[in-house]
Short mmCIF file of C-alpha atoms in Angstrom, two decimals:
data_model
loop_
_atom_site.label_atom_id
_atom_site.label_comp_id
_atom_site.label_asym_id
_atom_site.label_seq_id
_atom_site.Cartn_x
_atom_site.Cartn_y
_atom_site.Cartn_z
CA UNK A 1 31.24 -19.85 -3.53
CA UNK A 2 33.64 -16.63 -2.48
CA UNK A 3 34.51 -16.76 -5.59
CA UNK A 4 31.56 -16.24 -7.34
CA UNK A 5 31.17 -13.16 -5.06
CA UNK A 6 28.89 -14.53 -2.27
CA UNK A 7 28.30 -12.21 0.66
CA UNK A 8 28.54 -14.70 3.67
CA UNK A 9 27.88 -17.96 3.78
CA UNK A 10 27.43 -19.40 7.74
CA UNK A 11 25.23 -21.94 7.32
CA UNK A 12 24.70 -24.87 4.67
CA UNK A 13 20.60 -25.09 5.14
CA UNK A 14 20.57 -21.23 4.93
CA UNK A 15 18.88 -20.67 8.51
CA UNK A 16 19.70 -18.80 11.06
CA UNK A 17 22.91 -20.23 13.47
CA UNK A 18 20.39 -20.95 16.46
CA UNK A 19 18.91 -23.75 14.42
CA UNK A 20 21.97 -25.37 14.61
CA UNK A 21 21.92 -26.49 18.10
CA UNK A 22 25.39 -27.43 19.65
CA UNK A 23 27.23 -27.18 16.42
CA UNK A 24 26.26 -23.46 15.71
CA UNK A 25 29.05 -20.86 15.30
CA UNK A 26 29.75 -19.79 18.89
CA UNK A 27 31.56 -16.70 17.57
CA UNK A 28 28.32 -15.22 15.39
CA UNK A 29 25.30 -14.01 17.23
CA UNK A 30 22.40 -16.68 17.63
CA UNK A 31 20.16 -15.28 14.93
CA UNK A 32 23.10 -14.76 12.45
CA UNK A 33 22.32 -16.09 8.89
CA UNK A 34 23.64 -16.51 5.24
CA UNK A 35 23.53 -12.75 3.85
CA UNK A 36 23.22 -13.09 0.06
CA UNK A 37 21.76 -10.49 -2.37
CA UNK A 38 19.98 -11.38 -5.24
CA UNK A 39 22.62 -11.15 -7.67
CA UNK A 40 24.39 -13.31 -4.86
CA UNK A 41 21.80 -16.28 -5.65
CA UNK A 42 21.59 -15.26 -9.29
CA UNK A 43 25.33 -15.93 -9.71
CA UNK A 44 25.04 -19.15 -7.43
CA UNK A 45 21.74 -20.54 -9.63
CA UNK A 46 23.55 -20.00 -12.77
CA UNK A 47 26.79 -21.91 -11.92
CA UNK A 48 24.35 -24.62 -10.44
CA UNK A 49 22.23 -24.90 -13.87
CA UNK A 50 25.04 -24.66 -16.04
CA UNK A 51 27.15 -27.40 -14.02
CA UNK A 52 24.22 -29.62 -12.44
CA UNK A 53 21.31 -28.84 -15.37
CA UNK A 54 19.38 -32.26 -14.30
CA UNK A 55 18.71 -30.68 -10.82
CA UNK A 56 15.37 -29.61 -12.82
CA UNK A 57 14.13 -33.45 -13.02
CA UNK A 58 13.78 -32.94 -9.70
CA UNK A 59 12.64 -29.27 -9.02
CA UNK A 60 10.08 -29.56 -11.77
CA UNK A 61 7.83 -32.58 -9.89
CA UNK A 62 5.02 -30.94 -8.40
CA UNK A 63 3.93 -33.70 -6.52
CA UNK A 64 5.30 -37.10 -5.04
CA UNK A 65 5.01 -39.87 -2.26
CA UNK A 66 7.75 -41.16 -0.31
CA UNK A 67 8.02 -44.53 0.55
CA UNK A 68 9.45 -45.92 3.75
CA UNK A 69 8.54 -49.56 4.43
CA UNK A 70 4.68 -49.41 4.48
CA UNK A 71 4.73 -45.92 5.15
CA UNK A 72 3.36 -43.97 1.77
CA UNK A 73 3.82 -40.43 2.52
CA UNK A 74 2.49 -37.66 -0.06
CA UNK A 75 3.91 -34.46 -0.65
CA UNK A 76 3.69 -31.35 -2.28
CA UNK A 77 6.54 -29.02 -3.59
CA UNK A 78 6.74 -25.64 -1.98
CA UNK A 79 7.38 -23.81 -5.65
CA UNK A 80 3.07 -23.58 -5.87
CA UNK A 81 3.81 -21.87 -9.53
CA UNK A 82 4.48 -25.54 -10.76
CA UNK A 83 1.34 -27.02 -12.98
CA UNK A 84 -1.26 -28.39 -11.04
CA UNK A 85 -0.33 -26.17 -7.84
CA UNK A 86 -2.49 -23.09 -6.70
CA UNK A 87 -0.37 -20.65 -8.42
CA UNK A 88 -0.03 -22.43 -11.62
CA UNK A 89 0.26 -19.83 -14.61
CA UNK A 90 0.74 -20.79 -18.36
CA UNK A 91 2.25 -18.08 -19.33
CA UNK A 92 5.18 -18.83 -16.58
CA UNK A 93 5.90 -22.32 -17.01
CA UNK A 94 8.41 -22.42 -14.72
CA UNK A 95 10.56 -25.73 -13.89
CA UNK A 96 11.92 -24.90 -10.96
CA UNK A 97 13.98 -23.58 -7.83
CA UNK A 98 13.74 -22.81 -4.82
CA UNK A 99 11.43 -21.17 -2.14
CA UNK A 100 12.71 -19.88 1.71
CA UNK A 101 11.93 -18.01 4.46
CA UNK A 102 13.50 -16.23 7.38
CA UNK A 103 12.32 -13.50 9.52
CA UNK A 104 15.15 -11.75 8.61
CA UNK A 105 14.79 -12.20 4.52
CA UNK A 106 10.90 -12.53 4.58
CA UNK A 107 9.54 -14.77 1.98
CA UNK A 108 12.35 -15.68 -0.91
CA UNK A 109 11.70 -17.39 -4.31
CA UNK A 110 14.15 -17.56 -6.93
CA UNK A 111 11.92 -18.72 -10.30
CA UNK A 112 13.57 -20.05 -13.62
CA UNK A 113 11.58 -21.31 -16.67
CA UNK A 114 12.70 -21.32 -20.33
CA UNK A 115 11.77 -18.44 -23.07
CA UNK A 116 12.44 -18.63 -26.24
CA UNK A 117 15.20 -21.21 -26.59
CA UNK A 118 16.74 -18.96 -23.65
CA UNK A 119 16.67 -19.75 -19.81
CA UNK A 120 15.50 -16.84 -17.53
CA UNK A 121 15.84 -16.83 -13.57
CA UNK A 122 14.41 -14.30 -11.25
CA UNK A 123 15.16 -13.54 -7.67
CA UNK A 124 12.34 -12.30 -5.27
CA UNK A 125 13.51 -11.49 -1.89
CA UNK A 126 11.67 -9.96 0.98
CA UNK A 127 8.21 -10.97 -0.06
CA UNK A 128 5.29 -10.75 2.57
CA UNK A 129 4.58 -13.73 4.76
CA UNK A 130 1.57 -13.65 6.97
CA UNK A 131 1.65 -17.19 7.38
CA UNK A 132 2.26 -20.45 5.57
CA UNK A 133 -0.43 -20.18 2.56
CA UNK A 134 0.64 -16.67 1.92
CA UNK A 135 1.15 -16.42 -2.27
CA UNK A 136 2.62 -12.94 -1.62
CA UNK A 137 6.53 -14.54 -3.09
CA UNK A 138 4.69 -15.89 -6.02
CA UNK A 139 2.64 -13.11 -7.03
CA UNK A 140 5.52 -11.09 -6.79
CA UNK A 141 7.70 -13.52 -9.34
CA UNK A 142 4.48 -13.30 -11.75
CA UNK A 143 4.85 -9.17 -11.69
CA UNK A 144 8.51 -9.61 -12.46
CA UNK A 145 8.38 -11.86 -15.78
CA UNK A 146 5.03 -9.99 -17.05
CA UNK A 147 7.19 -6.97 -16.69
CA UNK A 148 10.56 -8.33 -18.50
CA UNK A 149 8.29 -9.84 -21.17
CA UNK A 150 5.85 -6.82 -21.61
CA UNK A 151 9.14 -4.89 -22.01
CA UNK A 152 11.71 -6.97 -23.09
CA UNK A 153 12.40 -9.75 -26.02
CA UNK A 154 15.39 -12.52 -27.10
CA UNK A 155 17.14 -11.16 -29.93
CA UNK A 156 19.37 -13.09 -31.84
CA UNK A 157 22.36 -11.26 -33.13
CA UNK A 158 23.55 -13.21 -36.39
CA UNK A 159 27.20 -14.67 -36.86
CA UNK A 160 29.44 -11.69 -39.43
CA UNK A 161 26.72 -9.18 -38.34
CA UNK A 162 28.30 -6.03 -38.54
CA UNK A 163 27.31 -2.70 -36.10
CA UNK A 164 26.90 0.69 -37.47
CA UNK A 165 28.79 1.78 -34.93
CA UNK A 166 32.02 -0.40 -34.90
CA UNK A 167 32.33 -1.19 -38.22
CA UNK A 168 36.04 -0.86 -38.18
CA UNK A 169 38.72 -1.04 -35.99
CA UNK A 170 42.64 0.57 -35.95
CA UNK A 171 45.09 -1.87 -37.05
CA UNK A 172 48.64 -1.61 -35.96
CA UNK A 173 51.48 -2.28 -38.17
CA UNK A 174 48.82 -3.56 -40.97
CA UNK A 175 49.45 -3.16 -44.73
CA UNK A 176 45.60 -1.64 -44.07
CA UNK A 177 45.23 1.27 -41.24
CA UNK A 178 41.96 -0.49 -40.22
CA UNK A 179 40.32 -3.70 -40.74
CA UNK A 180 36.53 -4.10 -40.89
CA UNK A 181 34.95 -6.29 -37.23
CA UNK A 182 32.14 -8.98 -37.23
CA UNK A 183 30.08 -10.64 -34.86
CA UNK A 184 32.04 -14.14 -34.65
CA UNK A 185 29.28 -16.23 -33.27
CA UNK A 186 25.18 -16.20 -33.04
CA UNK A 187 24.70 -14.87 -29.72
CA UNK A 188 20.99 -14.35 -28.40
CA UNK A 189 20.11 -11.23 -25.77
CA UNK A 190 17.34 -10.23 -24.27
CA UNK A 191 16.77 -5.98 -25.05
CA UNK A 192 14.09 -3.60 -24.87
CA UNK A 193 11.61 -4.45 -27.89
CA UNK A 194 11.69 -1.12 -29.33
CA UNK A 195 15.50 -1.42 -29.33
CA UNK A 196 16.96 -1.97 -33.22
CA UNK A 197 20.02 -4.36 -33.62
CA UNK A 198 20.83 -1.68 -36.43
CA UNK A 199 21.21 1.43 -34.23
CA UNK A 200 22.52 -0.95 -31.63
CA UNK A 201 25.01 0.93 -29.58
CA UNK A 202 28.45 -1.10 -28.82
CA UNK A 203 31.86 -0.41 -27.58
CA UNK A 204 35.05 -2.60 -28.61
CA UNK A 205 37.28 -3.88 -26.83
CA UNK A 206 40.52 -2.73 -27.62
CA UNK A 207 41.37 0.95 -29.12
CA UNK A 208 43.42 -1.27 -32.03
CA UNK A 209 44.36 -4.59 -33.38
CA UNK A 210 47.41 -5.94 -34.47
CA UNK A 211 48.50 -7.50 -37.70
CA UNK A 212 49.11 -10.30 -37.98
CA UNK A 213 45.18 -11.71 -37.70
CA UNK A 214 43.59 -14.45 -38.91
CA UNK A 215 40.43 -14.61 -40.62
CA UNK A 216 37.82 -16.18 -37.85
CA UNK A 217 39.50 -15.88 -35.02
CA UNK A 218 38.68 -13.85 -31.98
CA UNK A 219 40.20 -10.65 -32.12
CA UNK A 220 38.33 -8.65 -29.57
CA UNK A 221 34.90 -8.33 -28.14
CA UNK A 222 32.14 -5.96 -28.87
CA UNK A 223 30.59 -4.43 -25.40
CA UNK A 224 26.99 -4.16 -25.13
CA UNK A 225 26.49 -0.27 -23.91
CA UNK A 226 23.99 -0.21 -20.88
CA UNK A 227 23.89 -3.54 -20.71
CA UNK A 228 25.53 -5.14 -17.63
CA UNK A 229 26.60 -8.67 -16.90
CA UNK A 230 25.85 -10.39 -13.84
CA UNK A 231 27.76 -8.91 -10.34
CA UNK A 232 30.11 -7.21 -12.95
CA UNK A 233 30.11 -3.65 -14.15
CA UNK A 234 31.29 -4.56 -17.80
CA UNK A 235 28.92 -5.01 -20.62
CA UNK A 236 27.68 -7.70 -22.35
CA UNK A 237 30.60 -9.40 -24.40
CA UNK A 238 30.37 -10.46 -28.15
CA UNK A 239 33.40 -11.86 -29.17
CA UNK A 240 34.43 -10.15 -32.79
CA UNK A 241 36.80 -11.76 -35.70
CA UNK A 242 37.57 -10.15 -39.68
CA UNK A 243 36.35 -11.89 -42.34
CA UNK A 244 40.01 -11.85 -43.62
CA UNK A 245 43.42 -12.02 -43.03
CA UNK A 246 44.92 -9.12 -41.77
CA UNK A 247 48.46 -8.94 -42.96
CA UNK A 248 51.21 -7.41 -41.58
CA UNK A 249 52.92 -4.40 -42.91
CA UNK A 250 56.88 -5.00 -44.16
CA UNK A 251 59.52 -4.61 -42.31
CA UNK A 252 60.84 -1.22 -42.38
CA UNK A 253 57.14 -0.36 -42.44
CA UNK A 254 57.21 -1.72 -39.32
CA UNK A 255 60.51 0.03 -37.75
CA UNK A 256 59.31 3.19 -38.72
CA UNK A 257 56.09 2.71 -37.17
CA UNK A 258 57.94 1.66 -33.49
CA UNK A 259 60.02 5.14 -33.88
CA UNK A 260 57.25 7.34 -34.54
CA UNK A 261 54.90 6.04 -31.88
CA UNK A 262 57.81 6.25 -29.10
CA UNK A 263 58.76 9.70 -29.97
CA UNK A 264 54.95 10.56 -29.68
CA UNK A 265 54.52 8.78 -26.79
CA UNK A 266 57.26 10.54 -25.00
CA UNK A 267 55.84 13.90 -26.42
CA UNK A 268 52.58 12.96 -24.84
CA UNK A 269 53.92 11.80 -21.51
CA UNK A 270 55.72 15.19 -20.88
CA UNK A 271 52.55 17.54 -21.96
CA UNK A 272 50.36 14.86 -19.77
CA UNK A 273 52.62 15.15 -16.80
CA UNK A 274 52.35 19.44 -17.31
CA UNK A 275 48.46 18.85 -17.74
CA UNK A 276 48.10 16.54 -14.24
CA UNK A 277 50.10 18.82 -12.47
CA UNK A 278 47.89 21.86 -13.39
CA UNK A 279 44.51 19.62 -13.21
CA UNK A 280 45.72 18.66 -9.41
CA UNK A 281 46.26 22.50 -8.45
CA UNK A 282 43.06 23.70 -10.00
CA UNK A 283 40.26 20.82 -9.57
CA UNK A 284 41.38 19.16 -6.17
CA UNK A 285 38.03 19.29 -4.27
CA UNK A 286 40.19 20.13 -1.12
CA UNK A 287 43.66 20.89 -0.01
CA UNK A 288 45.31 17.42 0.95
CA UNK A 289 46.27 17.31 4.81
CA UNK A 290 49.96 17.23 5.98
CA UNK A 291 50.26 13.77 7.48
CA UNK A 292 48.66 12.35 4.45
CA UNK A 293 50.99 9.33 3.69
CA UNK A 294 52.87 9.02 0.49
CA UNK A 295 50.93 8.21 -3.10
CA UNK A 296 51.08 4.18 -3.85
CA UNK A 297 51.07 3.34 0.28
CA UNK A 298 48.59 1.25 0.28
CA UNK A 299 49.43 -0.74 4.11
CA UNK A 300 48.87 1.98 6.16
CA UNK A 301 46.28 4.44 7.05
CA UNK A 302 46.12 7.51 4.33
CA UNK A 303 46.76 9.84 7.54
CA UNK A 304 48.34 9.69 10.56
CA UNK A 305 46.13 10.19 13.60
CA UNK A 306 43.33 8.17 14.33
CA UNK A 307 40.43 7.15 12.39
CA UNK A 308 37.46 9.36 13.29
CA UNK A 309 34.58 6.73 14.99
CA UNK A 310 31.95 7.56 12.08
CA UNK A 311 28.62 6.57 14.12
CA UNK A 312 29.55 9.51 16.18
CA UNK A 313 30.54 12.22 13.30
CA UNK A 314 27.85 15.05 12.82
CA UNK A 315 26.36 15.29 9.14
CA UNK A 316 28.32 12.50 7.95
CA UNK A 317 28.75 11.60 3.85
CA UNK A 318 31.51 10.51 1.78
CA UNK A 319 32.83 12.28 -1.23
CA UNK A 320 34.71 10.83 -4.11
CA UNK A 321 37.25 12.42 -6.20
CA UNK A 322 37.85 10.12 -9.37
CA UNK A 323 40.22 12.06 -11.57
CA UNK A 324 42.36 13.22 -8.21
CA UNK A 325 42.48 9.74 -6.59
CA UNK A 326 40.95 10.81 -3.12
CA UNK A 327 38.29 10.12 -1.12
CA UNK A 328 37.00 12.36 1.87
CA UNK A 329 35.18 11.26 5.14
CA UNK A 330 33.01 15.10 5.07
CA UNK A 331 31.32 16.54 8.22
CA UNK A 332 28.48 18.70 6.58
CA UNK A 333 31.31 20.65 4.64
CA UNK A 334 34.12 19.93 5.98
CA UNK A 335 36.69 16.73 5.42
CA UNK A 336 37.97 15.17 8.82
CA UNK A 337 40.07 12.66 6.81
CA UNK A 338 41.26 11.87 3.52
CA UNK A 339 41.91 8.55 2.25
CA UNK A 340 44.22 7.85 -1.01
CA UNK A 341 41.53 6.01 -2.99
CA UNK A 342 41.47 4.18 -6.74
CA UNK A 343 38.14 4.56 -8.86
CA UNK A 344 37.54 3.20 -12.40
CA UNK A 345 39.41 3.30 -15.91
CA UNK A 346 38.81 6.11 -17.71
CA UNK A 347 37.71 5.21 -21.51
CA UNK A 348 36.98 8.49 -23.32
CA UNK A 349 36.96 10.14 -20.97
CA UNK A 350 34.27 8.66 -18.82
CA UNK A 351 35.38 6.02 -15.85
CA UNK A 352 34.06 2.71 -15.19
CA UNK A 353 33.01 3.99 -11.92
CA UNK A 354 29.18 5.69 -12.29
CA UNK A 355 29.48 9.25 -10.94
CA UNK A 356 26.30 11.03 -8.94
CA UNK A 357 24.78 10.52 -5.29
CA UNK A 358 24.42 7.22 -4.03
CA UNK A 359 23.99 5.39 -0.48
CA UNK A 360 26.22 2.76 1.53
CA UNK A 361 24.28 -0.18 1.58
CA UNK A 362 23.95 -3.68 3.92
CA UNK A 363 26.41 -5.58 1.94
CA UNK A 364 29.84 -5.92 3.70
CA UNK A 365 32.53 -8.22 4.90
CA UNK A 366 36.12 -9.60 5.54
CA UNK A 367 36.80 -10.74 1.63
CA UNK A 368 35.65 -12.02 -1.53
CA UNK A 369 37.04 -13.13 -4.85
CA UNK A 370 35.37 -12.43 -8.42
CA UNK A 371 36.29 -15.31 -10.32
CA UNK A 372 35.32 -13.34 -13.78
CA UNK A 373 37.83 -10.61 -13.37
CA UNK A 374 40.53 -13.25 -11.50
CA UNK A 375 40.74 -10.23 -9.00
CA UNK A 376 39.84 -10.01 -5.30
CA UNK A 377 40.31 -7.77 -2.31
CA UNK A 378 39.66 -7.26 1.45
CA UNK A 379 37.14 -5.53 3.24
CA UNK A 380 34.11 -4.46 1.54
CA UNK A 381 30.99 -2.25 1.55
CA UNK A 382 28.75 -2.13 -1.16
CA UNK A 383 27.87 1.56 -2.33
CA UNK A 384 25.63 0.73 -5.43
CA UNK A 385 23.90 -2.42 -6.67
CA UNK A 386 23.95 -4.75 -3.57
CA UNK A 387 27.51 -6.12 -3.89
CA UNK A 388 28.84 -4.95 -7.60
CA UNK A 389 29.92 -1.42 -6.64
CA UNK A 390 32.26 -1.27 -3.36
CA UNK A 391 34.51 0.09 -1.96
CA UNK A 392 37.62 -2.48 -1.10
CA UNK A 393 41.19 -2.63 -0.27
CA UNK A 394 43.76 -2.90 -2.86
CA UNK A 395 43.20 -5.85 -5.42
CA UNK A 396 43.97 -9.34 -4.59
CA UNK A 397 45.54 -12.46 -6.43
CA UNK A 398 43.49 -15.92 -6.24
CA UNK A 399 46.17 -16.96 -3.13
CA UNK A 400 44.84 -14.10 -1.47
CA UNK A 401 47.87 -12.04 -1.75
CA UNK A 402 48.08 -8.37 -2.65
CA UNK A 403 48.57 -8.00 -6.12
CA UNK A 404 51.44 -4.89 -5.64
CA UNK A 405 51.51 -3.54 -9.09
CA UNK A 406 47.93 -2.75 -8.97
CA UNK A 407 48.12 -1.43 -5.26
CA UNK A 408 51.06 0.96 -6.06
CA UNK A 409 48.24 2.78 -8.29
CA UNK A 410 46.92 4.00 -5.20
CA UNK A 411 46.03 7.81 -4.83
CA UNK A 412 48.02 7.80 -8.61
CA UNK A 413 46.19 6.87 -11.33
CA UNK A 414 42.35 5.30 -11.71
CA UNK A 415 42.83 1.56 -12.40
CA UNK A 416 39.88 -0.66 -10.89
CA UNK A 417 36.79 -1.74 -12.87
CA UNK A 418 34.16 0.40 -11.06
CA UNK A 419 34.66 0.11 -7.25
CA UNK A 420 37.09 2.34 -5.21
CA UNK A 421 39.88 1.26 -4.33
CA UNK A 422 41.32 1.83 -0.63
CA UNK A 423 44.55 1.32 1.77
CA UNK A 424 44.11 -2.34 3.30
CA UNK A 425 43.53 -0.22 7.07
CA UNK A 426 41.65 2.43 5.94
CA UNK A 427 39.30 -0.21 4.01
CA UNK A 428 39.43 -2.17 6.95
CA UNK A 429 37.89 0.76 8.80
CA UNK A 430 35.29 1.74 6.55
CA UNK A 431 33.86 -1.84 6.09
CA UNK A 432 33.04 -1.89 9.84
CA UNK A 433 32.05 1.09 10.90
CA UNK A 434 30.53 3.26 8.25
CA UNK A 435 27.00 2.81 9.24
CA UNK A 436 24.36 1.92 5.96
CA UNK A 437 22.26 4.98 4.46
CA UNK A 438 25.38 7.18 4.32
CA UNK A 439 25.16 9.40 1.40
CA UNK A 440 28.12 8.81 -1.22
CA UNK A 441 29.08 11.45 -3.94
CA UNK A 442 31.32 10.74 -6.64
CA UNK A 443 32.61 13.38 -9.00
CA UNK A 444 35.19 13.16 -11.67
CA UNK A 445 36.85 16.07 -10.03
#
């Protein structure tokens, strides 16, 4: 399940490791548990429904007797919104999942029923739990679908629907300049009910096509704006095709095309090396320390003297530099050390990393792999979202290994797909120590 982006995983019944007896995990404390956010069990519930969908023969029986020789025992399942149970609702005909309860989680119910040809899951965590007929878990779920359907409705976006606001997209060495986009397949979302599919905003995927394309086949994706995919901080993905063949421009066409776009490339590269140079001297939050380790070292600490202990530091906060590839451990005003640091890709000039003030939160650990982006890293602390905005080491490959062309962006350019990006020791560091509430700011500049 790492790589679906689980937190930690300790125990297969999800209760705490004293439960376990003699085979409990001498090396975690006694009341150490599974720590999962609710996008955790979201992710986990969708792989299980999609894989294992006849789990809900099961999950939707309200009541049953179990058999054991003579013995008839009766029983009740613990999911009371189920028909016929005390917190039966018709409007929520939900078939299923799964109730729990720790001291440490409180009451837990993760709900899914089917709307509209579409299946829905919620996650309530934390509920109140005076004792064993408290509803509080249930109540709670009911609050959360009145409020998605009060606010929200399945729309179904039609196959060669066209949006206003990608109609067309560049093509590259096409007997056309552009080529008009469509939606490829019906796809259904839930939006907000005022929302119009005609004023829809989307971004595409790719700042041009190239010819050759053939009609109906996928040649990009149209990006949802605002609206985020599951432990990921793209969009929601419509895959796009043309309506007709895009054909290819002739040869010299093409040969000209390769010579102008080098000799503007080059031209760009030179004025954008002139423009970094100045934007470095003039936006820099603060001066960069003399022991700061070379740009693209991504093994070793950013500086070289020891790692300030952070529960002790006075005023402590973390500020983020996303266009100058730094990120500063501040004491009130002041930065006591500077880490080399890798925040999102810049489209249009805005980065894939959310800028404003924000707060370390629980979620941390050793590793974890998102299977979606077939990326990884080590050390983690979530920052934003419970577990989709972190900061992490460099990136690493599905073997676990650090993927080196990525890393060597360190402290260089922006290249991740929201989080920050840090040295494996200084990540490391931060992941343990950084204590949760911690204010982070994160500026372009």
């Amino acid at each position: 399940m790492e790589y679906w982006g689980a937190t930690q995983l300790l125990t297969d019944s999800g209760l705490p490791n004293y439960t376990l007896g003699e085979e409990r995990f001498k090396n975690k404390s006694k009341d150490a548990e599974n720590t999962l956010s609710a996008s955790d069990m979201a992710i986990i519930i969708s792989h299980l429904l999609k894989k294992y969908p006849q789990v809900l023969n099961t999950t939707k029986v309200a009541k049953s007797s179990f058999v054991d020789g003579k013995t008839i025992t009766p029983m009740q399942n613990w999911n009371w919104m189920l028909k016929g149970l005390s917190q039966y609702d018709p409007n929520y005909p939900v078939d299923g999942l799964k109730t729990g309860t720790t001291d440490a989680a409180g009451a837990c119910f993760a709900s899914t029923m089917k709307k509209n040809g579409r299946r829905l899951v919620t996650v309530v965590m934390g509920a109140q739990h005076a004792n064993g007929e408290d509803p509080s878990r249930f109540i709670q779920t009911k609050k959360l679908l009145k409020y998605i359907f009060d606010n929200y409705s399945s729309k179904k976006i039609k196959q060669g629907f066209s949006f206003a606001s990608v109609r067309r997209v560049k093509v590259i060495n096409g007997k056309e300049k552009s080529a008009p986009v469509y939606v490829k397949e019906p796809t259904v979302v839930w939006l907000p009910k005022k929302q119009q599919l005609s004023n829809l905003k989307v971004k595409f995927s790719k700042n041009a096509i190239h010819a050759p394309q053939i009609s109906g086949k996928t040649v990009g994706r149209f990006y949802l704006i605002n609206t985020p995919v599951l432990n990921s901080n793209k969009d929601v993905a419509i895959k796009a095709t043309v309506h007709q063949d895009v054909k290819q421009a002739n040869f010299l066409v093409r040969i000209w095309n390769r010579l102008f776009n080098q000799q503007q490339n080059s031209h760009e590269k030179a004025n954008s090396s002139v423009t970094t140079a100045q934007k470095v001297k003039k936006f820099r939050p603060y001066q960069d320390p003399k022991d700061l380790v070379k740009a693209g070292t991504w093994n070793k600490k950013s500086e070289n003297k020891e790692q300030p202990d952070l529960t002790k530091v006075k005023d402590l906060w973390i500020r983020v530099s996303l266009k100058e590839n730094r990120t500063y451990i501040m004491s009130g005003k002041k930065p006591i050390y500077t880490m080399l640091s890798t925040g999102g890709v810049y489209h249009k000039n805005k980065s894939d990393t959310p800028t404003g003030t924000y707060h370390i939160q629980h979620e941390r650990g050793a590793a974890f792999y998102n299977h979606k982006l077939n990326e990884g890293a080590k050390y983690y602390v979530s920052w934003k979202d419970h577990g989709v905005y972190l900061f992490h080491s460099v990136p690493t490959k599905s073997d676990g290994s650090i993927d080196k062309k990525e890393a060597k962006k360190l402290g260089k350019i922006p290249g991740s797909h929201g989080c920050i990006r840090l040295s494996i020791p200084d990540s490391k560091w931060l992941a343990a120590t950084v204590p949760a509430g911690t204010k982070v700011v994160i500026k372009n500049h």
